[in-house]
Tab-separated table of C-alpha atoms and ligand atoms in Angstrom:
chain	number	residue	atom	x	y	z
A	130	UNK	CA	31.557	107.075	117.218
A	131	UNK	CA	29.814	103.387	117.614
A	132	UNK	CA	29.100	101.285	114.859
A	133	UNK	CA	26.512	98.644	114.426
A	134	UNK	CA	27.708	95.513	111.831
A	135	UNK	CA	24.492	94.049	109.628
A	136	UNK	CA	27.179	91.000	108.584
A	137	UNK	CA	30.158	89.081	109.814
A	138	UNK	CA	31.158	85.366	109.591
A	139	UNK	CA	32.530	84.584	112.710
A	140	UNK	CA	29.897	81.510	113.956
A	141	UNK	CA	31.118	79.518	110.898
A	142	UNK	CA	34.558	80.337	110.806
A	143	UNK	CA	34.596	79.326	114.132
A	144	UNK	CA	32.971	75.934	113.675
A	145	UNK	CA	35.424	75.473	110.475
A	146	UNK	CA	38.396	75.541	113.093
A	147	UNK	CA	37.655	76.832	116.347
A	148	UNK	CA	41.113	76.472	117.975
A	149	UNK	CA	42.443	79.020	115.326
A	150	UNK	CA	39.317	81.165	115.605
A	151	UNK	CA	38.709	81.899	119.599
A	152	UNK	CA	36.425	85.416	119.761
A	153	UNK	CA	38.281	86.302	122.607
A	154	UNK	CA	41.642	85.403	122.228
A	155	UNK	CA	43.631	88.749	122.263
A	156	UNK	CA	45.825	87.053	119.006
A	157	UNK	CA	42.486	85.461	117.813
A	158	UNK	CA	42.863	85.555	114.043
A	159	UNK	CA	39.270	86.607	113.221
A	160	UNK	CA	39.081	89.698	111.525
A	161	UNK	CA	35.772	90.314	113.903
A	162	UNK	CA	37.618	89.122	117.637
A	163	UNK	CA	36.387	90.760	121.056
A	164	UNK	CA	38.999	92.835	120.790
A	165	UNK	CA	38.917	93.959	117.535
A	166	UNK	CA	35.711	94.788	117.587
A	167	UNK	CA	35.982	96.582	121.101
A	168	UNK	CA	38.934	98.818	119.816
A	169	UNK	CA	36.784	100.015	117.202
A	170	UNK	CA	33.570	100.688	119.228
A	171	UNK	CA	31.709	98.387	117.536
A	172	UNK	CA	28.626	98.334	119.772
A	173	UNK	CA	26.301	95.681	117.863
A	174	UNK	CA	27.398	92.850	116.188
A	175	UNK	CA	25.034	90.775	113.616
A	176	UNK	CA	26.559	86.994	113.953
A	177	UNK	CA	25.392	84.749	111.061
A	178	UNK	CA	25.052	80.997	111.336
A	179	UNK	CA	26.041	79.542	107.256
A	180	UNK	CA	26.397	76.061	106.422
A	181	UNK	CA	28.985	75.778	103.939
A	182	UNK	CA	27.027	74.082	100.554
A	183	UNK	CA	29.766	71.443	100.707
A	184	UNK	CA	27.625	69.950	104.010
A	185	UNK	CA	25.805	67.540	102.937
A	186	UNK	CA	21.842	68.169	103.230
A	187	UNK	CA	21.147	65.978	106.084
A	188	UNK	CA	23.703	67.697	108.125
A	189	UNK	CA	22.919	70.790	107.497
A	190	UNK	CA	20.607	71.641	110.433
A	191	UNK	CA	23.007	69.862	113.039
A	192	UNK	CA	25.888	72.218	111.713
A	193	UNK	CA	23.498	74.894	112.492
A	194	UNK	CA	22.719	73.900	115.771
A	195	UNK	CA	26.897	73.401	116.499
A	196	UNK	CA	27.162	77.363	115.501
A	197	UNK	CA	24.444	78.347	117.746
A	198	UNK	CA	25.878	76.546	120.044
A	199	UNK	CA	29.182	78.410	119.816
A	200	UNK	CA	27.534	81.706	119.505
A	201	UNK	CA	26.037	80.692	123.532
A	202	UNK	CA	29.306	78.865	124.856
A	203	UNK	CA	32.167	81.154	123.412
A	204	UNK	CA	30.483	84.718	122.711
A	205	UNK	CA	27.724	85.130	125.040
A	206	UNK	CA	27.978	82.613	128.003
A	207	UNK	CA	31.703	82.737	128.659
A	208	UNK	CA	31.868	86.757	129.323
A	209	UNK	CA	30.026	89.989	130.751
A	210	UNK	CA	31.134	91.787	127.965
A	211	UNK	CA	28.970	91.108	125.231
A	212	UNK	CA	25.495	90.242	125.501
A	213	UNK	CA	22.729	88.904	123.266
A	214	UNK	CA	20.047	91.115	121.508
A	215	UNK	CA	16.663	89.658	120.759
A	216	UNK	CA	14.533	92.430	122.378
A	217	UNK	CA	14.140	95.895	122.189
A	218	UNK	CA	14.844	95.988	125.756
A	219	UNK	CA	18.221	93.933	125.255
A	220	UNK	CA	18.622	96.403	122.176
A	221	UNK	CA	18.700	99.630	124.434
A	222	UNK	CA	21.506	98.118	126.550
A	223	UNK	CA	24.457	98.315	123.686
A	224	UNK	CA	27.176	100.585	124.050
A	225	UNK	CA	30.582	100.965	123.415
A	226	UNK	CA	31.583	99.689	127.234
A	227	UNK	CA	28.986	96.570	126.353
A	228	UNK	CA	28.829	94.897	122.801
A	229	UNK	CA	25.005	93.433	121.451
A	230	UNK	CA	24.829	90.540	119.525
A	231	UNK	CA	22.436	89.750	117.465
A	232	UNK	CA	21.792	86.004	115.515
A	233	UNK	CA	20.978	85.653	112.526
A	234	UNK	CA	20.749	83.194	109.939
A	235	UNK	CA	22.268	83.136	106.159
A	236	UNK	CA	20.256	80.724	103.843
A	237	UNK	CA	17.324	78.857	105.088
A	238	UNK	CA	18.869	75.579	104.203
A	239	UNK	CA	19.847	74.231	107.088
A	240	UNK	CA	15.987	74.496	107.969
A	241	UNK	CA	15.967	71.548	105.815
A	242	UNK	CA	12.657	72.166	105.031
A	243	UNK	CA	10.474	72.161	107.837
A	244	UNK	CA	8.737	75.168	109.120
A	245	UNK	CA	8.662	73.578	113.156
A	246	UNK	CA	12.926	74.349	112.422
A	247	UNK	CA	11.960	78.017	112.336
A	248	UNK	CA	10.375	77.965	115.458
A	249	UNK	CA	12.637	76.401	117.327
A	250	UNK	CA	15.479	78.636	115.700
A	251	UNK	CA	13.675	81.616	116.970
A	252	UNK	CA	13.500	80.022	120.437
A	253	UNK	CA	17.222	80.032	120.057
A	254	UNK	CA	17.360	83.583	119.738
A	255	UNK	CA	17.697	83.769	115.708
A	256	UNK	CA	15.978	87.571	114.623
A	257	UNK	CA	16.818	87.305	110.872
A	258	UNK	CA	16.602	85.592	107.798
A	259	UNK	CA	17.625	85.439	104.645
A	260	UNK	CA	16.370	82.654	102.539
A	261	UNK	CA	18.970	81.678	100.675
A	262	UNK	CA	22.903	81.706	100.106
A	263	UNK	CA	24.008	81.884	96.321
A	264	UNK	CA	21.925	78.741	95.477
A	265	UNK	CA	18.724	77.190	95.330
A	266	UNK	CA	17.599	75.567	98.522
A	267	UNK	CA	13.587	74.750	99.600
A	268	UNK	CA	13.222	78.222	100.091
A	269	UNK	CA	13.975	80.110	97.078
A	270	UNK	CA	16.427	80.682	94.372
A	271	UNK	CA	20.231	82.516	95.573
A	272	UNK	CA	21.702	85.093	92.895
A	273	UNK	CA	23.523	82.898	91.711
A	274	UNK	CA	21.254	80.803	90.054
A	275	UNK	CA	20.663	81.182	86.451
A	276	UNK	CA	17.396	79.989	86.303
A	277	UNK	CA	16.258	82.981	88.249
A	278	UNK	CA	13.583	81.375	90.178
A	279	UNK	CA	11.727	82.659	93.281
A	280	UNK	CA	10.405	81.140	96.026
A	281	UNK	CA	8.526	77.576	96.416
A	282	UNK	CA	5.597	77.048	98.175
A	283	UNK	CA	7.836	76.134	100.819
A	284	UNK	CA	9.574	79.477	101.034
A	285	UNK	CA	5.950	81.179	100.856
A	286	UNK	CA	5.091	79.229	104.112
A	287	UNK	CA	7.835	80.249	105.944
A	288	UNK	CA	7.781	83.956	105.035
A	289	UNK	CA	4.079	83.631	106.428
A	290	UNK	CA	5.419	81.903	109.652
A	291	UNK	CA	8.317	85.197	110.021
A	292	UNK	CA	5.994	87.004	110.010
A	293	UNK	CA	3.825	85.435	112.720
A	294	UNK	CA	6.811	85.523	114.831
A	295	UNK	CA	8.889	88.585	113.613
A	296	UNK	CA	11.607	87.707	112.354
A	297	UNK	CA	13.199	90.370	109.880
A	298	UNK	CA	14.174	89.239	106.200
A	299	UNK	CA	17.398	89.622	104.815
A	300	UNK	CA	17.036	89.822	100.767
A	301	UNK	CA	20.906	89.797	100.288
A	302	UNK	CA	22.190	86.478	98.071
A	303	UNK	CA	18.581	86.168	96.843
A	304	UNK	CA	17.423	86.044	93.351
A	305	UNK	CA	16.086	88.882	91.649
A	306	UNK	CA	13.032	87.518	90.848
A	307	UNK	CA	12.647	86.148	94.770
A	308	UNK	CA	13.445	89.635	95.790
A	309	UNK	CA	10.409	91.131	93.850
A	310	UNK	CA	8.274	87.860	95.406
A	311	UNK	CA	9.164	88.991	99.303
A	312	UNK	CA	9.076	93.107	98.494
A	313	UNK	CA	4.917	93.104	98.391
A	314	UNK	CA	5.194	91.091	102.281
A	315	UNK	CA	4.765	92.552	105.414
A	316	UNK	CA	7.988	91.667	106.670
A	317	UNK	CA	10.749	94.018	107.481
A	318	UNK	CA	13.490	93.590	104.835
A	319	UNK	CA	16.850	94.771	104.783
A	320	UNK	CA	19.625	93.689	102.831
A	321	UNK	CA	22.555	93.284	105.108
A	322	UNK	CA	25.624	93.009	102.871
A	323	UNK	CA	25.255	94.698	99.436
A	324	UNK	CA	26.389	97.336	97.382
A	325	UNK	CA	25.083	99.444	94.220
A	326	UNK	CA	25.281	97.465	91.221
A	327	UNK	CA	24.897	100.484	88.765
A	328	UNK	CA	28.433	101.512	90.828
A	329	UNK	CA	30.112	98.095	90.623
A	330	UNK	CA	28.419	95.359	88.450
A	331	UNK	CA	28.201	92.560	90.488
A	332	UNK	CA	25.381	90.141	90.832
A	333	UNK	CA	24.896	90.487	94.287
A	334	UNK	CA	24.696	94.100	94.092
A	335	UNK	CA	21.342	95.648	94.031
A	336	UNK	CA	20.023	97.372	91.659
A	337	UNK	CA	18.397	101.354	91.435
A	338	UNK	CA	15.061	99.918	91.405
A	339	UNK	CA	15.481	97.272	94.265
A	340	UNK	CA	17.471	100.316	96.288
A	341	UNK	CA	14.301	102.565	95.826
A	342	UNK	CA	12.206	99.590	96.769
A	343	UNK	CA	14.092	99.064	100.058
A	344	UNK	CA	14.088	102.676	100.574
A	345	UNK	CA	10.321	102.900	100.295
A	346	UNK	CA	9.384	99.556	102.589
A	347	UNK	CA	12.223	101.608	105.491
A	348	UNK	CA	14.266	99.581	105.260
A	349	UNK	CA	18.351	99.079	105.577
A	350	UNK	CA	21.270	98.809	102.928
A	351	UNK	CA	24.134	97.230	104.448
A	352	UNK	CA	27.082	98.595	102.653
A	353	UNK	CA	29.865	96.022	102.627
A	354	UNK	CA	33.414	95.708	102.551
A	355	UNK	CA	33.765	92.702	99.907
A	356	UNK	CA	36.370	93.945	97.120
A	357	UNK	CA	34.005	92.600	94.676
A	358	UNK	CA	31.009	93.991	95.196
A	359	UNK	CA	33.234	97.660	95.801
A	360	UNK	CA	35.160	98.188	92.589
A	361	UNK	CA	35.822	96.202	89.560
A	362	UNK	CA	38.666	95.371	89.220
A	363	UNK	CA	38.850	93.714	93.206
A	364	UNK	CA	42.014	94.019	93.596
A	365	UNK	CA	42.026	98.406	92.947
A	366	UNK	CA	38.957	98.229	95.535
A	367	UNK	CA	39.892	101.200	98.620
A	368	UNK	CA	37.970	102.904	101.060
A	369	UNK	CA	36.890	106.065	98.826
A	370	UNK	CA	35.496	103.472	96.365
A	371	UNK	CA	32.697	102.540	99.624
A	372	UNK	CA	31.780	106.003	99.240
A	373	UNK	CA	30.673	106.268	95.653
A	374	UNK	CA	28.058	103.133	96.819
A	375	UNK	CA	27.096	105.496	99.792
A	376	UNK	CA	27.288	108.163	97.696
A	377	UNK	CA	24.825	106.622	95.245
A	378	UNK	CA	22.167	105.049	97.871
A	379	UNK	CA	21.981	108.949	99.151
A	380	UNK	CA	21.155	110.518	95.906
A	381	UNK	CA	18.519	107.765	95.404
A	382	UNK	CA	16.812	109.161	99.000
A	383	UNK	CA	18.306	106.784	101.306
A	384	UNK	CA	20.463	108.687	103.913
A	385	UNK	CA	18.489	107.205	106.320
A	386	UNK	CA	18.665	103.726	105.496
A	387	UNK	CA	22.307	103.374	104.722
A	388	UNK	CA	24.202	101.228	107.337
A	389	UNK	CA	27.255	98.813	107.207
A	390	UNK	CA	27.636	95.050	106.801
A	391	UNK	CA	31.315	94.410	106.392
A	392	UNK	CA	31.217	90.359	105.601
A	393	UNK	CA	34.639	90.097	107.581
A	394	UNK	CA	35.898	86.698	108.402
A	395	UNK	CA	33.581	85.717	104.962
A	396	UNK	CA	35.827	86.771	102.889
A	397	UNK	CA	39.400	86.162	102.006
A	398	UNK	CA	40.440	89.015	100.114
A	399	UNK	CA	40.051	92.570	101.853
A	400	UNK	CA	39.969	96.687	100.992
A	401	UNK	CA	43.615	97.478	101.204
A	402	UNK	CA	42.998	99.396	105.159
A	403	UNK	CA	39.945	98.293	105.709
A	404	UNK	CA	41.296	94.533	106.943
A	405	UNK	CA	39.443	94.127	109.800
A	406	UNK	CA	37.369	96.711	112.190
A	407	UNK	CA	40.852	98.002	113.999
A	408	UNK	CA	41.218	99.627	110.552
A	409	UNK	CA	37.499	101.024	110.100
A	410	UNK	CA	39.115	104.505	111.403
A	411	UNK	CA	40.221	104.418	107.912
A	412	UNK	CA	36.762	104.541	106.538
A	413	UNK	CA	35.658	107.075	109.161
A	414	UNK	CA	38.025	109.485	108.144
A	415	UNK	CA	36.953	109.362	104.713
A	416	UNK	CA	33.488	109.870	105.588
A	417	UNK	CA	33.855	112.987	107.569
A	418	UNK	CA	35.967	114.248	104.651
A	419	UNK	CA	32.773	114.417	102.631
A	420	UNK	CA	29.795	114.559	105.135
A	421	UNK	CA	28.990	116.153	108.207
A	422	UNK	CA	29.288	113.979	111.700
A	423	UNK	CA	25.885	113.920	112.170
A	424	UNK	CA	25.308	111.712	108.518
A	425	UNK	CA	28.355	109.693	109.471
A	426	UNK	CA	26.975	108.837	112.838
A	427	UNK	CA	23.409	107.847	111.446
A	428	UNK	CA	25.111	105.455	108.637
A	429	UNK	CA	27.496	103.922	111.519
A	430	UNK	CA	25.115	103.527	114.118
A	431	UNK	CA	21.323	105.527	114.101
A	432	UNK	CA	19.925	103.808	111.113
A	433	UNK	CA	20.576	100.245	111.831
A	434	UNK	CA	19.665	100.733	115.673
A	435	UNK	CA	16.318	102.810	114.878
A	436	UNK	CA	15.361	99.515	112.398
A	437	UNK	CA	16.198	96.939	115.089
A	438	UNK	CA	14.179	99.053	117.783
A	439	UNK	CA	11.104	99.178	115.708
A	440	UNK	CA	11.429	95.618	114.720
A	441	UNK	CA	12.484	93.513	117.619
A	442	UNK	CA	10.180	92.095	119.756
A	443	UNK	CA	9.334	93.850	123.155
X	724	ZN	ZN1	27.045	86.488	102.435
């Protein structure tokens, strides 16, 4: 079974400290390494560039540019193995024997504002979006922001200019009220990294109604792998606690827009067995406990690819 990843924090994890964090170092200590990743047939990779908030605004869009960079020098450029998705075409060639990779961005913030910094992000290969991290930026509101604003005229602009291009909207980390705002667009949303929040109550869970809403726009709920957002207390979070969230998504009618977005190398603490994708056999086995192969197949792999295939450019 192959598995597609809507989420993983390798780009700025790597720019944090790179000579600890080498993709392809066989003792690399990223949870999502080369050979992690190839162990566990993990045929597409989504790589998100994040600016930490602690970079200050003006260098926000040159950290940016330093992960994109080492998305090209030390993922794609330096082997055969894995190669970059922006096309459908590009899309087609995954398999297990050769990883995709897809780049995305988390937060428009390092945009810093300026619409011609979408553009040229796109030129760079960049296929998704989300507007915001857990703060406010020029964009929009993130969750975590009391206020609960949505976006500024700004953010309108450059959901107009996405979808000019076609780029595809992630509406994880954004306010609920900026979530409602970019629902009624044309865009194709998906939320790549969040669970059920009538499950677990977390902010950065979704809600029934925002579920349904994704469900009826087709698009994709990343389940993920962050203790939090799986079972309250964190620390009593295991695998069979990711399939109440599955679980939940299916009996609101979305079996087929159910996919994973683990967050690994984001996040310190981890699912007891479920520490990095050598362990995601772990997960699998629960799922076929409960569901038949073909469901576990489409949730791992079918749904995510049939939403990048109909949404990529040609
Ligand atoms: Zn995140």
């Amino acid at each position: 079974m192959q598995w597609l990843d809507e989420h993983c924090d390798v780009l700025s994890k790597m720019w944090e400290n790179l000579s600890e964090h080498l993709f392809y170092d066989a003792n690399s200590k990223l949870d999502s390494s080369y050979h992690k990743l190839r162990e566990a047939a993990v045929a597409l990779q989504v790589f998100a560039i994040w600016v930490p908030e602690s970079v200050p605004r003006a260098e926000r869009l040159s950290v940016a540019l330093k992960q994109a960079d080492l998305f090209y020098e030390q993922i794609i450029q330096q082997r055969k193995q894995v190669h970059l998705v922006d096309t459908k075409s590009q899309l087609k060639k995954c398999s297990q024997n050769r990883m995709g990779a897809i780049l995305t961005m988390e937060g428009a913030d390092a945009l810093q504002g300026e619409l011609e910094n979408l553009r040229l992000f796109f030129r760079l290969g960049v296929r998704q979006l989300g507007l915001t991290w857990n703060y406010a930026n020029e964009a929009a509101d993130g969750i975590e922001e009391d206020r609960n604003g949505g976006l500024t005229l700004f953010g309108k602009k450059l959901i107009a200019e996405m979808e000019r291009l076609g780029i595809i909207l992630d509406v994880s980390h954004l306010s609920v009220r900026g979530f409602w705002e970019v629902i009624g667009t044309n865009l194709p949303i998906l939320a790549s990294h969040s669970n059920c929040l009538s499950i677990t109550p977390h902010k950065r869970n979704l809600d029934d109604e925002q579920i349904r809403a994704i469900i009826n726009k087709q698009g994709l709920i990343g389940i993920t792998f962050v203790p939090s957002f799986v079972c309250q207390p964190s620390h009593k979070a295991t695998v069979d606690h990711i399939l109440r969230h599955i679980e939940h998504v299916c009996s609101l009618g979305g079996e087929n827009h159910l996919c994973f977005g683990s967050d690994f190398d984001g996040i310190e603490n981890k699912i007891k067995n479920l520490r990095n994708y050598k362990e995601i056999y772990h997960l699998k086995n629960a799922l076929l406990q409960h569901y038949p192969e073909s469901m576990v197949k489409k949730w791992a792999w079918d749904n995510g690819f049939e939403f990048y295939l109909k949404h990529l450019p040609s």
